[in-house]
Amino acid sequence: MEIDFVRSRFIKHFDGKTGNVYASPGRINLIGEHTDYNGGYVFPGAVDKGIMAEMRANGTEDTVMAYAIDLKDRVDFKLSDPDGPKASWARYIYGISKEMQKLGVPVKGFNIAFAGDVPLGAGMSSSAAMESCFACGLNDIFGENKVSQWDMVLAGQATEHNYCGVKCGIMDQFASVFGKAGCLMRLDCRSREFEYFPFKPDGYRLVLLDSVVKHQLAGSPYNDRRNSCENVVKHIQAKHPEGKFETLRDCTWEQLDEVRAEVGEEDYKRAKFVLGEKDRVLGVCDALNEGDYEKVGELMYKTHEGLSKDYEVSCEELDFLNDVAKECGVTGSRIMGGGFGGCTINLVRNDLYKQFVATAKQKFNEKYGHEPKVYDVVIGDGSRRLC
Ligand code: GLA
């Protein structure tokens, strides 16, 4: 996306003046799904697609004038309005402004126009890209850049929790803020320690196949999954008052088995997936260190199976794409992100890439009447000011 594109709209739409331009990316995740809010590990990277916003203080006390370029939609609202705007995209601007104020940033009225090239509803975190882009801008314009990167991550997450109804973890906002070109990041969501992992798989590449099935986490069963995990932790804690169990990260397989009957099969299966996924992320790290991409792929397929059968966040179309990958001999494939639609992420040998993509398009089209969209993964940088 070009700066000039956003700038020309900003100038035309408001009073002809320019502001500062900020960009934040969406993300992929190699492995470690639904582990972030369970204190586990994730393995995301930022992508080369995201949100770009031009922003400028407008001299008012608390009037925000916002223009969503792609939607051609304009919403004005006051920061002091306790309810905030209704339009879902404008709630991200309102929410992050409130959260940045809580962090001590004296946010006043501003104009903003933004656009994006990260596919919406594809499980690539377009919403986290918005939150971190706007946070980066507010921090720069009103906060002398005093808010730390981690605080911006948490402000983005709090925006989802408090204004958008999704009780998400920290993976997406983390990846969007901390991303680095060419690197995946392994994050321990409990201690928040992380390391950059240069990712240049020799002879392989990552490609996303987007089922174009709508992925909508707000008001979705996403929050139910989180509740199931917390319920299991509560039961384990009650059985072991001597211990401290904050998330499933603190629980063992034996402890999970002890509460199986009381929590019921559904919650049990969900927690079982999470414990397995925690180990798989570490397995992928070891395999990457050894250059063993076949092992990485094997673990990706296991994750898909768990997300589909135990965590139940897949859908027919994504299971279909996963089966096609398997049939084609693709090294690894799984549903990516929160689930309920969106993409599969595929680790595929270079020599198989063309044939796989062509086969997946053809078979999916025969079955569902349209082709999946194809995104080659390019791992890009995190939130930044462009000019
Ligand atoms: C969504 C959430 C993340 C994470 C993933 C699943 O993207 O925003 O916090 O829980 O789902 O791994």
Short mmCIF file of C-alpha atoms and ligand atoms in Angstrom, two decimals:
data_model
loop_
_atom_site.label_atom_id
_atom_site.label_comp_id
_atom_site.label_asym_id
_atom_site.label_seq_id
_atom_site.Cartn_x
_atom_site.Cartn_y
_atom_site.Cartn_z
CA MET A 1 0.00 0.00 0.00
CA GLU A 2 1.30 3.45 -0.90
CA ILE A 3 1.57 6.38 1.48
CA ASP A 4 0.28 8.66 -1.28
CA PHE A 5 -2.96 6.71 -1.46
CA VAL A 6 -3.78 7.32 2.22
CA ARG A 7 -2.39 10.86 2.14
CA SER A 8 -4.49 11.97 -0.82
CA ARG A 9 -7.67 10.77 0.94
CA PHE A 10 -6.67 12.43 4.22
CA ILE A 11 -6.07 15.76 2.48
CA LYS A 12 -9.25 15.56 0.44
CA HIS A 13 -11.42 14.44 3.29
CA PHE A 14 -10.37 16.92 5.93
CA ASP A 15 -8.97 20.44 5.72
CA GLY A 16 -6.21 19.98 3.17
CA LYS A 17 -3.45 19.66 5.75
CA THR A 18 -1.23 16.60 6.11
CA GLY A 19 -0.49 14.65 9.29
CA ASN A 20 1.84 11.80 10.21
CA VAL A 21 1.52 8.38 8.64
CA TYR A 22 1.78 5.13 10.63
CA ALA A 23 1.67 1.47 9.63
CA SER A 24 1.10 -1.77 11.51
CA PRO A 25 0.97 -5.30 10.14
CA GLY A 26 -1.30 -8.30 10.42
CA ARG A 27 0.29 -11.58 11.46
CA ILE A 28 0.68 -15.25 10.73
CA ASN A 29 1.25 -17.90 13.36
CA LEU A 30 3.33 -20.96 12.60
CA ILE A 31 2.06 -22.89 15.62
CA GLY A 32 0.66 -22.27 19.13
CA GLU A 33 -3.05 -21.60 18.72
CA HIS A 34 -5.35 -20.69 21.63
CA THR A 35 -2.36 -20.96 23.92
CA ASP A 36 -1.87 -17.24 24.55
CA TYR A 37 -4.74 -16.78 27.00
CA ASN A 38 -3.68 -20.06 28.60
CA GLY A 39 -0.21 -18.79 29.50
CA GLY A 40 1.45 -20.94 26.84
CA TYR A 41 3.74 -20.27 23.87
CA VAL A 42 2.98 -18.84 20.46
CA PHE A 43 5.11 -18.57 17.33
CA PRO A 44 3.85 -15.67 15.21
CA GLY A 45 5.43 -13.29 12.75
CA ALA A 46 4.22 -10.00 11.28
CA VAL A 47 3.34 -9.94 7.59
CA ASP A 48 3.92 -7.41 4.83
CA LYS A 49 0.23 -6.50 4.81
CA GLY A 50 -1.54 -4.34 7.36
CA ILE A 51 -3.15 -1.02 8.17
CA MET A 52 -1.88 2.43 7.29
CA ALA A 53 -3.27 5.56 8.95
CA GLU A 54 -2.66 9.28 8.60
CA MET A 55 -3.39 11.17 11.81
CA ARG A 56 -3.20 14.75 13.05
CA ALA A 57 -4.33 16.59 16.18
CA ASN A 58 -7.25 18.81 15.12
CA GLY A 59 -7.11 21.34 17.93
CA THR A 60 -10.42 20.34 19.53
CA GLU A 61 -10.69 19.11 23.08
CA ASP A 62 -12.10 15.69 22.28
CA THR A 63 -13.69 15.43 18.83
CA VAL A 64 -12.38 12.63 16.67
CA MET A 65 -13.13 12.77 12.95
CA ALA A 66 -12.48 9.39 11.41
CA TYR A 67 -12.63 8.19 7.84
CA ALA A 68 -12.38 4.53 6.81
CA ILE A 69 -11.06 4.86 3.26
CA ASP A 70 -11.86 1.32 2.12
CA LEU A 71 -15.43 1.53 3.38
CA LYS A 72 -15.88 5.16 2.35
CA ASP A 73 -17.44 5.66 5.75
CA ARG A 74 -17.04 8.72 7.97
CA VAL A 75 -17.77 8.74 11.71
CA ASP A 76 -17.26 11.64 14.11
CA PHE A 77 -17.45 11.09 17.85
CA LYS A 78 -16.41 12.59 21.15
CA LEU A 79 -13.89 10.87 23.37
CA SER A 80 -15.97 11.94 26.36
CA ASP A 81 -19.05 10.09 25.06
CA PRO A 82 -19.35 7.17 27.52
CA ASP A 83 -20.78 4.80 24.90
CA GLY A 84 -18.58 5.61 21.94
CA PRO A 85 -19.49 5.17 18.28
CA LYS A 86 -21.56 2.24 16.98
CA ALA A 87 -19.66 1.43 13.76
CA SER A 88 -17.44 -1.53 14.60
CA TRP A 89 -14.35 -0.08 12.89
CA ALA A 90 -14.73 3.22 14.76
CA ARG A 91 -14.88 1.38 18.07
CA TYR A 92 -11.25 0.38 17.61
CA ILE A 93 -10.28 4.06 17.38
CA TYR A 94 -12.46 5.02 20.33
CA GLY A 95 -11.29 2.05 22.42
CA ILE A 96 -7.58 2.50 21.84
CA SER A 97 -7.88 6.24 22.54
CA LYS A 98 -9.50 5.48 25.90
CA GLU A 99 -6.90 2.84 26.72
CA MET A 100 -4.04 5.18 25.82
CA GLN A 101 -5.61 7.83 28.06
CA LYS A 102 -5.60 5.30 30.89
CA LEU A 103 -1.86 4.95 30.31
CA GLY A 104 -1.45 8.66 30.85
CA VAL A 105 -1.39 9.85 27.24
CA PRO A 106 -3.34 13.14 27.04
CA VAL A 107 -5.27 12.23 23.89
CA LYS A 108 -7.27 15.17 22.50
CA GLY A 109 -9.30 15.57 19.32
CA PHE A 110 -7.72 14.29 16.10
CA ASN A 111 -8.43 13.54 12.47
CA ILE A 112 -7.66 10.12 11.08
CA ALA A 113 -8.02 8.37 7.73
CA PHE A 114 -6.92 4.79 7.32
CA ALA A 115 -6.89 1.92 4.84
CA GLY A 116 -5.73 -1.66 4.89
CA ASP A 117 -4.51 -4.46 2.69
CA VAL A 118 -4.62 -7.21 5.30
CA PRO A 119 -7.57 -9.41 4.33
CA LEU A 120 -10.52 -8.94 6.69
CA GLY A 121 -11.88 -11.98 8.48
CA ALA A 122 -9.04 -14.17 7.24
CA GLY A 123 -7.59 -14.86 10.68
CA MET A 124 -4.63 -12.55 10.00
CA SER A 125 -5.52 -10.05 12.73
CA SER A 126 -6.70 -7.02 10.86
CA SER A 127 -8.14 -5.78 14.15
CA ALA A 128 -4.83 -6.00 16.03
CA ALA A 129 -3.20 -4.19 13.09
CA MET A 130 -5.70 -1.34 13.57
CA GLU A 131 -5.20 -1.19 17.33
CA SER A 132 -1.42 -1.11 17.16
CA CYS A 133 -1.36 1.35 14.27
CA PHE A 134 -3.63 3.79 16.10
CA ALA A 135 -1.76 3.25 19.39
CA CYS A 136 1.53 4.01 17.66
CA GLY A 137 0.07 7.23 16.23
CA LEU A 138 -1.48 8.42 19.50
CA ASN A 139 1.71 7.66 21.39
CA ASP A 140 3.67 9.73 18.89
CA ILE A 141 1.25 12.65 18.51
CA PHE A 142 0.08 13.08 22.10
CA GLY A 143 2.37 10.96 24.27
CA GLU A 144 5.96 11.88 23.31
CA ASN A 145 6.39 8.15 22.60
CA LYS A 146 6.61 7.46 26.31
CA VAL A 147 4.32 4.43 26.27
CA SER A 148 6.36 1.24 25.91
CA GLN A 149 5.78 -1.32 23.17
CA TRP A 150 4.45 -3.81 25.71
CA ASP A 151 1.98 -1.28 27.08
CA MET A 152 0.74 -0.66 23.55
CA VAL A 153 0.26 -4.41 23.11
CA LEU A 154 -1.80 -4.52 26.30
CA ALA A 155 -3.78 -1.42 25.32
CA GLY A 156 -4.71 -3.15 22.05
CA GLN A 157 -5.79 -6.27 23.91
CA ALA A 158 -7.80 -4.19 26.39
CA THR A 159 -9.54 -2.50 23.45
CA GLU A 160 -10.76 -5.91 22.29
CA HIS A 161 -11.87 -6.87 25.80
CA ASN A 162 -13.52 -3.60 26.79
CA TYR A 163 -14.97 -2.23 23.54
CA CYS A 164 -15.23 -5.06 21.02
CA GLY A 165 -16.38 -8.05 23.08
CA VAL A 166 -13.50 -10.44 22.31
CA LYS A 167 -11.60 -11.85 25.29
CA CYS A 168 -8.49 -12.42 23.21
CA GLY A 169 -4.94 -13.15 24.33
CA ILE A 170 -1.85 -11.07 23.49
CA MET A 171 -0.46 -12.85 20.45
CA ASP A 172 -1.91 -10.66 17.70
CA GLN A 173 -1.09 -7.29 19.21
CA PHE A 174 2.34 -8.57 20.22
CA ALA A 175 3.14 -9.71 16.67
CA SER A 176 1.86 -6.47 15.19
CA VAL A 177 3.93 -4.26 17.51
CA PHE A 178 7.14 -6.32 17.79
CA GLY A 179 7.32 -7.89 14.30
CA LYS A 180 10.65 -7.92 12.45
CA ALA A 181 11.22 -8.64 8.76
CA GLY A 182 12.41 -12.20 8.12
CA CYS A 183 11.81 -13.35 11.71
CA LEU A 184 9.22 -15.36 13.53
CA MET A 185 9.00 -14.82 17.27
CA ARG A 186 8.59 -17.35 20.01
CA LEU A 187 6.73 -15.72 22.86
CA ASP A 188 6.14 -17.17 26.30
CA CYS A 189 2.78 -15.61 27.08
CA ARG A 190 3.19 -16.14 30.81
CA SER A 191 6.56 -14.46 31.37
CA ARG A 192 6.32 -12.34 28.17
CA GLU A 193 9.86 -13.29 27.27
CA PHE A 194 10.41 -13.73 23.58
CA GLU A 195 13.07 -14.36 21.01
CA TYR A 196 13.39 -13.63 17.31
CA PHE A 197 13.80 -16.68 15.10
CA PRO A 198 15.16 -15.93 11.61
CA PHE A 199 12.90 -17.94 9.32
CA LYS A 200 14.40 -18.86 5.96
CA PRO A 201 13.44 -22.46 5.42
CA ASP A 202 15.73 -23.90 2.80
CA GLY A 203 13.61 -25.42 0.02
CA TYR A 204 10.24 -24.62 1.61
CA ARG A 205 7.82 -21.74 1.74
CA LEU A 206 4.72 -20.71 3.63
CA VAL A 207 1.47 -20.04 1.83
CA LEU A 208 -1.97 -19.20 3.18
CA LEU A 209 -5.14 -20.47 1.57
CA ASP A 210 -8.10 -18.32 2.52
CA SER A 211 -11.41 -20.19 2.48
CA VAL A 212 -13.15 -16.79 2.45
CA VAL A 213 -15.50 -18.19 5.05
CA LYS A 214 -16.29 -15.31 7.40
CA HIS A 215 -14.33 -15.27 10.55
CA GLN A 216 -16.06 -13.24 13.22
CA LEU A 217 -14.75 -13.54 16.75
CA ALA A 218 -16.97 -10.93 18.42
CA GLY A 219 -19.88 -12.69 20.09
CA SER A 220 -18.54 -15.95 18.72
CA PRO A 221 -17.69 -19.18 20.46
CA TYR A 222 -14.15 -17.84 20.93
CA ASN A 223 -15.05 -16.59 24.39
CA ASP A 224 -16.69 -19.96 25.18
CA ARG A 225 -13.40 -21.71 24.49
CA ARG A 226 -11.67 -19.41 26.91
CA ASN A 227 -14.36 -20.05 29.53
CA SER A 228 -13.90 -23.82 29.15
CA CYS A 229 -10.17 -23.50 29.79
CA GLU A 230 -10.73 -21.29 32.83
CA ASN A 231 -13.31 -23.69 34.17
CA VAL A 232 -10.85 -26.59 34.03
CA VAL A 233 -8.23 -24.50 35.85
CA LYS A 234 -10.78 -23.65 38.55
CA HIS A 235 -11.54 -27.32 39.15
CA ILE A 236 -7.87 -28.26 39.29
CA GLN A 237 -7.21 -25.42 41.73
CA ALA A 238 -10.07 -26.63 43.96
CA LYS A 239 -8.57 -30.13 44.03
CA HIS A 240 -5.10 -28.78 44.82
CA PRO A 241 -5.51 -25.84 47.19
CA GLU A 242 -1.81 -26.09 48.06
CA GLY A 243 -0.80 -25.09 44.51
CA LYS A 244 -1.26 -21.92 42.46
CA PHE A 245 -3.02 -22.52 39.16
CA GLU A 246 -3.53 -19.40 37.11
CA THR A 247 -3.87 -20.87 33.63
CA LEU A 248 -3.65 -24.25 31.95
CA ARG A 249 0.08 -23.64 31.67
CA ASP A 250 0.30 -24.47 35.36
CA CYS A 251 -1.57 -27.77 34.99
CA THR A 252 -0.27 -31.25 34.21
CA TRP A 253 -1.85 -34.06 32.19
CA GLU A 254 -2.44 -36.01 35.41
CA GLN A 255 -4.27 -33.10 37.01
CA LEU A 256 -6.40 -32.72 33.92
CA ASP A 257 -7.32 -36.39 34.05
CA GLU A 258 -8.30 -36.06 37.72
CA VAL A 259 -11.02 -33.53 36.89
CA ARG A 260 -12.19 -35.12 33.64
CA ALA A 261 -15.48 -36.46 35.01
CA GLU A 262 -16.44 -33.27 36.85
CA VAL A 263 -15.69 -30.80 34.05
CA GLY A 264 -17.33 -32.91 31.37
CA GLU A 265 -16.04 -34.18 28.04
CA GLU A 266 -16.28 -30.92 26.13
CA ASP A 267 -14.13 -28.87 28.51
CA TYR A 268 -11.79 -31.82 28.99
CA LYS A 269 -11.13 -32.10 25.25
CA ARG A 270 -10.50 -28.39 24.96
CA ALA A 271 -7.98 -28.40 27.79
CA LYS A 272 -6.36 -31.51 26.33
CA PHE A 273 -5.78 -29.64 23.08
CA VAL A 274 -4.17 -26.72 24.93
CA LEU A 275 -1.75 -28.93 26.90
CA GLY A 276 -0.74 -30.71 23.70
CA GLU A 277 -0.33 -27.45 21.81
CA LYS A 278 2.03 -26.08 24.44
CA ASP A 279 4.34 -29.03 23.85
CA ARG A 280 4.02 -28.80 20.08
CA VAL A 281 5.33 -25.21 20.01
CA LEU A 282 8.45 -26.32 21.84
CA GLY A 283 8.73 -29.30 19.48
CA VAL A 284 8.60 -26.95 16.50
CA CYS A 285 11.36 -24.77 17.98
CA ASP A 286 13.62 -27.80 18.39
CA ALA A 287 12.82 -29.01 14.89
CA LEU A 288 13.56 -25.57 13.42
CA ASN A 289 16.87 -25.45 15.24
CA GLU A 290 17.72 -28.78 13.64
CA GLY A 291 16.41 -27.74 10.23
CA ASP A 292 13.92 -30.59 10.38
CA TYR A 293 10.99 -29.15 8.43
CA GLU A 294 9.30 -32.52 8.03
CA LYS A 295 8.94 -32.63 11.81
CA VAL A 296 7.59 -29.05 11.85
CA GLY A 297 5.01 -30.11 9.28
CA GLU A 298 4.00 -33.20 11.21
CA LEU A 299 3.29 -31.07 14.29
CA MET A 300 1.26 -28.62 12.20
CA TYR A 301 -1.01 -31.46 11.04
CA LYS A 302 -1.42 -32.58 14.66
CA THR A 303 -2.45 -29.06 15.61
CA HIS A 304 -5.04 -29.02 12.87
CA GLU A 305 -6.49 -32.29 14.06
CA GLY A 306 -6.71 -30.97 17.62
CA LEU A 307 -8.25 -27.67 16.57
CA SER A 308 -10.79 -29.50 14.47
CA LYS A 309 -11.75 -32.47 16.69
CA ASP A 310 -10.98 -31.37 20.25
CA TYR A 311 -11.09 -27.59 20.26
CA GLU A 312 -13.80 -27.53 17.59
CA VAL A 313 -12.88 -24.23 15.96
CA SER A 314 -12.50 -25.49 12.41
CA CYS A 315 -15.19 -25.71 9.74
CA GLU A 316 -15.92 -27.94 6.78
CA GLU A 317 -14.10 -25.75 4.27
CA LEU A 318 -10.90 -25.60 6.33
CA ASP A 319 -10.92 -29.34 6.97
CA PHE A 320 -11.32 -29.79 3.24
CA LEU A 321 -8.29 -27.58 2.50
CA ASN A 322 -6.30 -29.49 5.09
CA ASP A 323 -7.23 -32.81 3.45
CA VAL A 324 -6.23 -31.51 0.03
CA ALA A 325 -2.84 -30.46 1.45
CA LYS A 326 -2.34 -33.93 2.86
CA GLU A 327 -3.31 -35.61 -0.39
CA CYS A 328 -0.86 -33.40 -2.30
CA GLY A 329 2.00 -34.34 0.03
CA VAL A 330 2.31 -30.85 1.55
CA THR A 331 4.73 -30.92 4.49
CA GLY A 332 2.50 -29.18 7.05
CA SER A 333 -0.96 -27.60 7.04
CA ARG A 334 -3.39 -26.33 9.63
CA ILE A 335 -6.08 -23.81 10.35
CA MET A 336 -4.52 -20.52 11.49
CA GLY A 337 -5.74 -17.99 14.06
CA GLY A 338 -8.88 -18.02 16.18
CA GLY A 339 -10.82 -20.28 13.83
CA PHE A 340 -14.44 -20.40 12.66
CA GLY A 341 -13.31 -19.62 9.11
CA GLY A 342 -10.30 -17.86 7.65
CA CYS A 343 -7.12 -19.47 6.35
CA THR A 344 -5.00 -22.56 6.47
CA ILE A 345 -1.26 -22.01 6.77
CA ASN A 346 0.79 -24.42 4.68
CA LEU A 347 4.45 -25.32 4.80
CA VAL A 348 5.14 -26.58 1.31
CA ARG A 349 8.23 -27.69 -0.59
CA ASN A 350 9.17 -25.27 -3.36
CA ASP A 351 8.91 -27.99 -6.00
CA LEU A 352 5.35 -28.82 -4.92
CA TYR A 353 4.09 -25.28 -4.52
CA LYS A 354 2.59 -24.67 -7.97
CA GLN A 355 0.89 -28.01 -8.20
CA PHE A 356 -0.52 -27.75 -4.68
CA VAL A 357 -1.96 -24.29 -5.18
CA ALA A 358 -3.50 -25.26 -8.54
CA THR A 359 -5.01 -28.45 -7.11
CA ALA A 360 -6.39 -26.72 -4.04
CA LYS A 361 -8.02 -24.02 -6.19
CA GLN A 362 -9.56 -26.52 -8.54
CA LYS A 363 -10.87 -28.92 -5.89
CA PHE A 364 -12.20 -26.17 -3.64
CA ASN A 365 -13.92 -24.53 -6.58
CA GLU A 366 -15.55 -27.83 -7.62
CA LYS A 367 -16.91 -28.30 -4.12
CA TYR A 368 -17.75 -24.79 -2.94
CA GLY A 369 -18.21 -22.85 -6.16
CA HIS A 370 -15.35 -20.41 -5.62
CA GLU A 371 -11.58 -20.57 -5.32
CA PRO A 372 -9.71 -19.96 -2.08
CA LYS A 373 -7.54 -16.85 -2.09
CA VAL A 374 -3.80 -17.43 -2.01
CA TYR A 375 -1.38 -15.31 0.01
CA ASP A 376 2.35 -15.96 -0.11
CA VAL A 377 3.77 -15.21 3.30
CA VAL A 378 6.35 -12.43 3.49
CA ILE A 379 7.44 -11.74 7.05
CA GLY A 380 7.59 -8.00 7.60
CA ASP A 381 8.21 -5.32 10.23
CA GLY A 382 6.04 -4.26 13.17
CA SER A 383 4.34 -0.92 13.96
CA ARG A 384 6.19 2.18 12.84
CA ARG A 385 5.88 5.78 11.74
CA LEU A 386 6.39 6.09 7.99
CA CYS A 387 6.51 9.87 7.68
C1 GLA B 1 -7.27 -14.82 17.95
C2 GLA B 1 -6.95 -14.06 19.24
C3 GLA B 1 -5.56 -14.43 19.76
C4 GLA B 1 -5.38 -15.95 19.84
C5 GLA B 1 -5.82 -16.61 18.55
C6 GLA B 1 -5.82 -18.11 18.64
O1 GLA B 1 -6.44 -14.41 16.91
O2 GLA B 1 -7.00 -12.69 19.02
O3 GLA B 1 -5.35 -13.83 21.01
O4 GLA B 1 -6.06 -16.47 20.95
O5 GLA B 1 -7.12 -16.21 18.16
O6 GLA B 1 -4.53 -18.59 18.80
#
